[in-house]
Short mmCIF file of C-alpha atoms in Angstrom, two decimals:
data_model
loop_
_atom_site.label_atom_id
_atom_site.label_comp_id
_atom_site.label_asym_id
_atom_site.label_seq_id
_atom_site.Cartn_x
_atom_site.Cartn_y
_atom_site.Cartn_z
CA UNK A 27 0.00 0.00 0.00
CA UNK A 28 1.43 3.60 -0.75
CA UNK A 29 2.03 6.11 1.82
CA UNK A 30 -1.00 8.28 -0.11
CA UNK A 31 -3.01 6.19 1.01
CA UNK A 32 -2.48 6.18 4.74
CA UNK A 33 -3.15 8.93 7.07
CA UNK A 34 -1.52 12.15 6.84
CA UNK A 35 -0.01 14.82 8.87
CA UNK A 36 -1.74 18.42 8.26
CA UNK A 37 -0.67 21.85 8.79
CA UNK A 38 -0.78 21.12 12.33
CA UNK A 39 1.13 17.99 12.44
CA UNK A 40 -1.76 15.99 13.14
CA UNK A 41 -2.62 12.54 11.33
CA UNK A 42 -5.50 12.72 9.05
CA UNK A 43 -7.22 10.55 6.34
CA UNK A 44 -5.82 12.03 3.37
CA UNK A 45 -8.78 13.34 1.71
CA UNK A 46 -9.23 15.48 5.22
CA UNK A 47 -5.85 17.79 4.78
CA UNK A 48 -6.37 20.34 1.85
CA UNK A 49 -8.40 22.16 1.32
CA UNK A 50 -9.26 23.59 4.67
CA UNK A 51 -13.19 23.12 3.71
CA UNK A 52 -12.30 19.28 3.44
CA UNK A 53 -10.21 19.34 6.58
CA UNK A 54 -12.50 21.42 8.81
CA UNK A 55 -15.53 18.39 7.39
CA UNK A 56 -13.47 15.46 8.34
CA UNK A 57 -12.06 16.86 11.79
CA UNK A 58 -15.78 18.32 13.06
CA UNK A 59 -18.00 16.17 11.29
CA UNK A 60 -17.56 13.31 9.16
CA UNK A 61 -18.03 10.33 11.00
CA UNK A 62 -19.95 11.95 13.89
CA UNK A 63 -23.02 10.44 15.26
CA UNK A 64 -26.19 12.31 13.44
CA UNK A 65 -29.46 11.62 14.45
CA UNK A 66 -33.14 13.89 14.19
CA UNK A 67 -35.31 13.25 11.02
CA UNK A 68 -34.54 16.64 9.30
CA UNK A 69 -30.41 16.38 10.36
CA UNK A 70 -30.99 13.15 8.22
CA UNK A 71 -32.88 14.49 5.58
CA UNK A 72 -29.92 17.26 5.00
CA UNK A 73 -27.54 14.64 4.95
CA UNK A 74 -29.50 12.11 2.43
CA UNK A 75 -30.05 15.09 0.20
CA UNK A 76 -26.83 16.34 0.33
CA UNK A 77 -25.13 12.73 -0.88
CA UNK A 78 -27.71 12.49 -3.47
CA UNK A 79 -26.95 15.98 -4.93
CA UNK A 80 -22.89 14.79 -4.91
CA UNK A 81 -23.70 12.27 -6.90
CA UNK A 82 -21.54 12.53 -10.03
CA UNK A 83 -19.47 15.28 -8.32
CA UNK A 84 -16.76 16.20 -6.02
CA UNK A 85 -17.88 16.14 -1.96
CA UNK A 86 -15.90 19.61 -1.81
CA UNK A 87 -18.66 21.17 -4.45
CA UNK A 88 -21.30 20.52 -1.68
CA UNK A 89 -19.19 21.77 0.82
CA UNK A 90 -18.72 24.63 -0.58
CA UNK A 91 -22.71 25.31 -1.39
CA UNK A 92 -23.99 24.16 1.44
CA UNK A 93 -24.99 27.01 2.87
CA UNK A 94 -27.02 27.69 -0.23
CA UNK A 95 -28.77 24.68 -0.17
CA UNK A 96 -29.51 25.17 3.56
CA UNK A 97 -31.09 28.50 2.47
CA UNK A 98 -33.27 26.84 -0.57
CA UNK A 99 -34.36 23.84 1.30
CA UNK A 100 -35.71 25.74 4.48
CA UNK A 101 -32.60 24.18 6.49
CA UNK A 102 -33.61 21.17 5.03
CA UNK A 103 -37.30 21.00 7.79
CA UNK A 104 -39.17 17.61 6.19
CA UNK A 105 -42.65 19.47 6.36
CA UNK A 106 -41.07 22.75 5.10
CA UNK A 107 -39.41 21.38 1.71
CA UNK A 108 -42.73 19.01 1.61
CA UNK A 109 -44.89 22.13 1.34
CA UNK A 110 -43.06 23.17 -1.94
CA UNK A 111 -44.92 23.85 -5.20
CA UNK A 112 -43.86 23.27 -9.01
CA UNK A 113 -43.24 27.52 -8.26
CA UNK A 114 -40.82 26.73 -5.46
CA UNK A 115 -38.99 24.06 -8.06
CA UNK A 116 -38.27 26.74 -10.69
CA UNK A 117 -36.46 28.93 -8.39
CA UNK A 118 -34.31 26.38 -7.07
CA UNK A 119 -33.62 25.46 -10.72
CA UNK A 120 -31.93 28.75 -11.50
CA UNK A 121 -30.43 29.33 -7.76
CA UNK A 122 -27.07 29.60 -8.32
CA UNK A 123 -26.28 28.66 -4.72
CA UNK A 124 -27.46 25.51 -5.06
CA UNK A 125 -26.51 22.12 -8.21
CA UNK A 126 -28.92 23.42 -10.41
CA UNK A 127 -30.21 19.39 -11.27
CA UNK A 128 -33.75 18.75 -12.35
CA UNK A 129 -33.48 15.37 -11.45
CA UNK A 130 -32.26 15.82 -7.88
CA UNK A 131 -34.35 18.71 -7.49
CA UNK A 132 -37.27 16.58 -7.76
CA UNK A 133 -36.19 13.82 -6.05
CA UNK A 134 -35.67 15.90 -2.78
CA UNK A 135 -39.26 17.48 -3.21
CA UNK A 136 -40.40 13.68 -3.60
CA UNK A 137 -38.63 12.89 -0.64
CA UNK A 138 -39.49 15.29 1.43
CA UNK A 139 -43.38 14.62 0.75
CA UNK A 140 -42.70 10.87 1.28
CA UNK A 141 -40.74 11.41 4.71
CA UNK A 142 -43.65 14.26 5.77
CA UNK A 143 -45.96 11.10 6.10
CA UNK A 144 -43.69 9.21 8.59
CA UNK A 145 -44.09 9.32 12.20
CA UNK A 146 -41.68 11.82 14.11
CA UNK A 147 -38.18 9.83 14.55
CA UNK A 148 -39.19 7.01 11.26
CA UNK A 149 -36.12 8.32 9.50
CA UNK A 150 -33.88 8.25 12.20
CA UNK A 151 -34.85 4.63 13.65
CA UNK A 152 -34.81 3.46 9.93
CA UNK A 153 -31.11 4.76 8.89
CA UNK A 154 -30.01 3.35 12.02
CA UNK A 155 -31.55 -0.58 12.34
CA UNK A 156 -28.63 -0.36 9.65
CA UNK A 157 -25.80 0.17 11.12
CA UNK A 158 -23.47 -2.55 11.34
CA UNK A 159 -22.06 -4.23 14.53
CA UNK A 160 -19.40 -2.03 15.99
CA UNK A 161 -17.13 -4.84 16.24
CA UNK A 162 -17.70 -5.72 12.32
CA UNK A 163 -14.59 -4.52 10.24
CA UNK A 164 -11.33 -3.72 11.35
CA UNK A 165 -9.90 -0.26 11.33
CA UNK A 166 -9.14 0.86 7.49
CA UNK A 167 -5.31 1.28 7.03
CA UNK A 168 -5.61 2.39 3.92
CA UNK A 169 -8.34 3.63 1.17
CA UNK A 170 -8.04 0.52 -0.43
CA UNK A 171 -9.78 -1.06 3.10
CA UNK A 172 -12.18 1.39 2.73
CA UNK A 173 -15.54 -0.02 0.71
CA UNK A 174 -18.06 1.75 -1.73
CA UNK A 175 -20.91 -0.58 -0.38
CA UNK A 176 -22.08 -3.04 1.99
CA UNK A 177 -24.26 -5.59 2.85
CA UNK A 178 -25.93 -2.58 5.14
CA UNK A 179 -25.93 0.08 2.74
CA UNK A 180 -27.74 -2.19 0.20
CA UNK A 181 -30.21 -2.76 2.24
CA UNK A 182 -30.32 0.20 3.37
CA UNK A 183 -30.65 1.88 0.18
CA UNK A 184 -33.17 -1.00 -1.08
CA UNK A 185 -35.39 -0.60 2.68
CA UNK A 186 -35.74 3.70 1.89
CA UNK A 187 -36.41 2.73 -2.01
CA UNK A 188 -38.97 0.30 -0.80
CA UNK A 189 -40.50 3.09 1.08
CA UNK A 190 -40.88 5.62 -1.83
CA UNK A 191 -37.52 7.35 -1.28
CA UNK A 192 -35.66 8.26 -4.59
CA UNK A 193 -32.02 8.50 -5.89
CA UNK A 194 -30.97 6.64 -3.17
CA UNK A 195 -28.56 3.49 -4.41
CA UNK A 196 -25.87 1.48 -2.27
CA UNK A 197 -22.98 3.82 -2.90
CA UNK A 198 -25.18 6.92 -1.58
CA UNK A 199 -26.30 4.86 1.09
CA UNK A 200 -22.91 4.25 2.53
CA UNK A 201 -21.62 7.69 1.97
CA UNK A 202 -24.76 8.64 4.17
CA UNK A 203 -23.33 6.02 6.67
CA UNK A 204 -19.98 7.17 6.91
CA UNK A 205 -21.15 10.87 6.96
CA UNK A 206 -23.76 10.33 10.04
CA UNK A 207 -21.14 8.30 11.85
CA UNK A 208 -23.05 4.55 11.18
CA UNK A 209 -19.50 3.66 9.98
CA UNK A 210 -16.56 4.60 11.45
CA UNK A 211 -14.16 4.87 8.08
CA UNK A 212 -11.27 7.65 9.47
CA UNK A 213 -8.04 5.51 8.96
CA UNK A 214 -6.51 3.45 11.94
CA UNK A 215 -4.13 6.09 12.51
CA UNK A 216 -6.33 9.47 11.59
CA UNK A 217 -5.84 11.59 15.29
CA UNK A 218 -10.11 11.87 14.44
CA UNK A 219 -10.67 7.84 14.40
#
């Protein structure tokens, strides 16, 4: 395995996955966030819409709208975004804070609709009936260790499809797992494991 793909010291000499040290949007993600326990329907609902609209695109162009798309999406409220007419659609199509998809755009209004129906806490107790055992994998040493699905983000992905969720696959699933801290994927020796 090459030394790129272990963890790496930062401007401040600490170890860090290596996707977590430049830029400092990327680093201040992985060392306050990534990985950290999220729970609360809408704190979900952010972070499932937020992997969906990377799809196809670099993490650090979400990152970096964010705060856009917490201004479109109401701060992302279920029963907010649910509320949202074919009006509301058109202006997030030409907000240029925001990935200006018509496809995603519609699958978070779908979504949103869909998860307005569920009881209070549904999302939360549903995302996490799939975490894995804590004991389950060893610590990644590398990025090679590191997998784009599992057994628990496929079913995952296939229990929220089942449900009426859209744009949700495998891959977004465990990127939502990793993000919300199901997963705990900082490298063995990352100072944030």
């Amino acid at each position: 395995m090459s030394d790129t793909t272990r963890a790496v010291a930062g401007p401040d000499g600490r170890l860090r996955c290596p996707w977590g040290v430049q830029p400092d949007d990327y680093r201040a993600y992985h060392d306050t966030e990534w990985g950290r326990e999220v729970r609360g329907d809408d704190e979900l609902f952010e972070r499932l819409c937020l992997e969906a609209f990377q799809s196809g695109l670099s993490w650090l162009t979400i990152l970096r709208r964010r705060e856009g798309f917490r201004s479109a999406f109401a701060q992302f409220r279920i029963g907010k975004v649910a509320a949202y007419t074919e009006e509301d659609a058109a202006r997030l199509l030409a907000d240029p804070g925001i990935i200006r998809n018509r496809m995603k755009i519609d699958a978070t209004l779908h979504n949103a609709r869909v998860l307005a129906e569920w009881k209070k806490g549904e999302l939360t107790e549903l995302i996490w009936s799939h975490a894995p055992v804590a004991q389950g994998r060893p610590a990644p040493r590398g990025h090679d260790d590191i997998p784009a699905t599992t057994a628990e983000s496929t079913a995952l992905a296939k229990d929220l499809k089942k449900r009426g969720v859209r744009f949700v696959g495998p891959t977004t699933a465990y990127a939502l797992m990793q993000a919300c801290g199901l997963v705990n994927d900082h490298l063995a020796d990352c100072a944030y494991r």
